[in-house]
C-alpha cells in the first residue's frame, strides 16, 4: 500500500514539490553562509519524493543554533515552500483518491517551515503523523 501511495504521490505532487526544494537548496548552496539550509532542503526533497513509510521526528541533539537557523529559514524559503504545499493540497482534496495525498501534503508543512533539528526515519505505518 505504501508503494502504491508513493507512486501516486510522485506523479501528482512529489516531483514538483521536490523540485521546489532542490531549487531552494541550490540557491542556499550558492551562498556560503546558507549551506546548512541547502543540505536540509536536499534532505527534505528526498523525503517529499517518497513520504509514505517515513516520518519526521525531532533530533534530540538539536540546540539553539537549529532554532536560530529555523527563524532565518522561515523568512528566506520556508513560507514559500509551505505555500507550495497548500496550493498543491487543494486540488488533491477535490478528488477522492487524492485525499490521502492532500493530508500528507499538509503534514509536510511543519517540516517545510522548520527543517533544522529534524530527522527523517522509517516507520511501519503508511500514514505516520508528524513527530510520532
Short mmCIF file of C-alpha atoms in Angstrom, two decimals:
data_model
loop_
_atom_site.label_atom_id
_atom_site.label_comp_id
_atom_site.label_asym_id
_atom_site.label_seq_id
_atom_site.Cartn_x
_atom_site.Cartn_y
_atom_site.Cartn_z
CA UNK A 1 0.00 0.00 0.00
CA UNK A 2 2.86 2.38 0.83
CA UNK A 3 4.43 1.82 -2.58
CA UNK A 4 1.15 2.49 -4.39
CA UNK A 5 0.57 5.69 -2.41
CA UNK A 6 4.15 6.79 -3.05
CA UNK A 7 3.83 6.21 -6.80
CA UNK A 8 0.57 8.19 -6.98
CA UNK A 9 2.14 10.88 -4.80
CA UNK A 10 5.21 11.08 -7.03
CA UNK A 11 3.12 11.67 -10.14
CA UNK A 12 0.64 14.19 -8.73
CA UNK A 13 2.64 16.16 -6.17
CA UNK A 14 6.00 14.74 -5.14
CA UNK A 15 8.06 15.56 -8.20
CA UNK A 16 7.01 19.21 -8.35
CA UNK A 17 7.40 19.79 -4.63
CA UNK A 18 10.80 18.08 -4.58
CA UNK A 19 11.85 20.27 -7.49
CA UNK A 20 10.98 23.33 -5.39
CA UNK A 21 13.11 22.04 -2.52
CA UNK A 22 16.01 21.31 -4.88
CA UNK A 23 15.85 24.85 -6.30
CA UNK A 24 15.80 26.27 -2.75
CA UNK A 25 18.77 24.04 -1.86
CA UNK A 26 20.78 25.15 -4.88
CA UNK A 27 20.13 28.81 -4.09
CA UNK A 28 21.15 28.24 -0.48
CA UNK A 29 24.33 26.40 -1.51
CA UNK A 30 25.41 29.25 -3.79
CA UNK A 31 25.80 31.44 -0.73
CA UNK A 32 28.47 30.04 1.58
CA UNK A 33 26.70 31.02 4.82
CA UNK A 34 23.48 29.19 3.97
CA UNK A 35 24.97 25.80 3.02
CA UNK A 36 23.37 24.08 6.08
CA UNK A 37 19.98 25.27 4.79
CA UNK A 38 20.78 23.83 1.37
CA UNK A 39 21.67 20.46 2.88
CA UNK A 40 18.43 20.46 4.88
CA UNK A 41 16.50 21.38 1.74
CA UNK A 42 18.00 18.46 -0.20
CA UNK A 43 17.18 16.11 2.68
CA UNK A 44 13.56 17.26 2.66
CA UNK A 45 13.44 16.95 -1.14
CA UNK A 46 14.23 13.24 -0.85
CA UNK A 47 11.52 12.90 1.79
CA UNK A 48 8.98 14.77 -0.34
CA UNK A 49 9.62 12.44 -3.28
CA UNK A 50 8.71 9.29 -1.28
CA UNK A 51 6.97 10.29 2.02
CA UNK A 52 4.76 7.30 2.83
CA UNK A 53 6.52 4.89 5.16
CA UNK A 54 8.75 7.61 6.62
CA UNK A 55 8.17 10.29 9.22
CA UNK A 56 9.90 13.32 10.70
CA UNK A 57 10.98 13.38 14.34
CA UNK A 58 12.82 15.95 16.43
CA UNK A 59 16.55 15.38 16.78
CA UNK A 60 17.41 15.12 20.47
CA UNK A 61 20.78 16.81 19.90
CA UNK A 62 19.34 19.91 18.21
CA UNK A 63 20.08 23.08 20.09
CA UNK A 64 19.83 26.83 19.92
CA UNK A 65 21.57 27.04 16.54
CA UNK A 66 18.78 25.00 14.98
CA UNK A 67 16.22 27.41 16.40
CA UNK A 68 18.09 30.44 15.08
CA UNK A 69 18.55 28.74 11.70
CA UNK A 70 14.84 27.88 11.54
CA UNK A 71 13.90 31.52 12.08
CA UNK A 72 16.13 32.54 9.18
CA UNK A 73 14.80 29.65 7.05
CA UNK A 74 11.16 30.69 7.59
CA UNK A 75 11.92 34.16 6.27
CA UNK A 76 14.07 33.06 3.33
CA UNK A 77 12.34 29.96 1.93
CA UNK A 78 10.04 28.26 4.44
CA UNK A 79 6.98 30.40 3.84
CA UNK A 80 7.18 29.92 0.08
CA UNK A 81 7.56 26.16 0.34
CA UNK A 82 4.66 25.96 2.81
CA UNK A 83 2.50 27.95 0.37
CA UNK A 84 3.51 25.44 -2.31
CA UNK A 85 2.25 22.62 -0.10
CA UNK A 86 -1.09 24.35 0.50
CA UNK A 87 -1.55 25.14 -3.19
CA UNK A 88 -0.75 21.54 -4.09
CA UNK A 89 -3.05 20.12 -1.40
CA UNK A 90 -6.17 21.97 -2.57
CA UNK A 91 -6.57 20.15 -5.92
CA UNK A 92 -5.68 16.84 -4.27
CA UNK A 93 -8.59 17.22 -1.85
CA UNK A 94 -11.02 17.64 -4.75
CA UNK A 95 -10.66 14.03 -5.92
CA UNK A 96 -11.42 11.09 -3.65
CA UNK A 97 -8.19 9.27 -4.45
CA UNK A 98 -6.21 12.43 -3.74
CA UNK A 99 -7.46 12.94 -0.18
CA UNK A 100 -4.67 10.85 1.46
CA UNK A 101 -2.13 12.77 -0.60
CA UNK A 102 -3.70 16.09 0.42
CA UNK A 103 -3.45 15.10 4.07
CA UNK A 104 0.17 14.06 3.60
CA UNK A 105 0.84 17.37 1.88
CA UNK A 106 -0.50 19.31 4.84
CA UNK A 107 1.57 17.17 7.23
CA UNK A 108 4.70 18.26 5.36
CA UNK A 109 4.12 21.94 6.17
CA UNK A 110 5.77 21.86 9.64
CA UNK A 111 8.98 20.37 8.26
CA UNK A 112 8.96 22.84 5.37
CA UNK A 113 8.77 25.71 7.85
CA UNK A 114 11.21 24.37 10.45
CA UNK A 115 13.60 21.84 8.83
CA UNK A 116 16.64 22.21 11.07
CA UNK A 117 16.78 19.94 14.11
CA UNK A 118 14.58 17.32 12.43
CA UNK A 119 15.38 13.78 11.36
CA UNK A 120 13.64 11.57 8.78
CA UNK A 121 13.09 8.00 9.96
CA UNK A 122 11.30 4.99 8.52
CA UNK A 123 8.07 3.76 10.04
CA UNK A 124 5.73 0.82 9.58
CA UNK A 125 2.63 2.99 9.31
CA UNK A 126 1.64 4.36 5.91
CA UNK A 127 0.05 7.48 7.40
CA UNK A 128 2.56 8.28 10.13
CA UNK A 129 1.84 11.52 11.90
CA UNK A 130 4.46 14.24 12.13
CA UNK A 131 6.70 13.79 15.15
CA UNK A 132 5.29 10.47 16.38
#
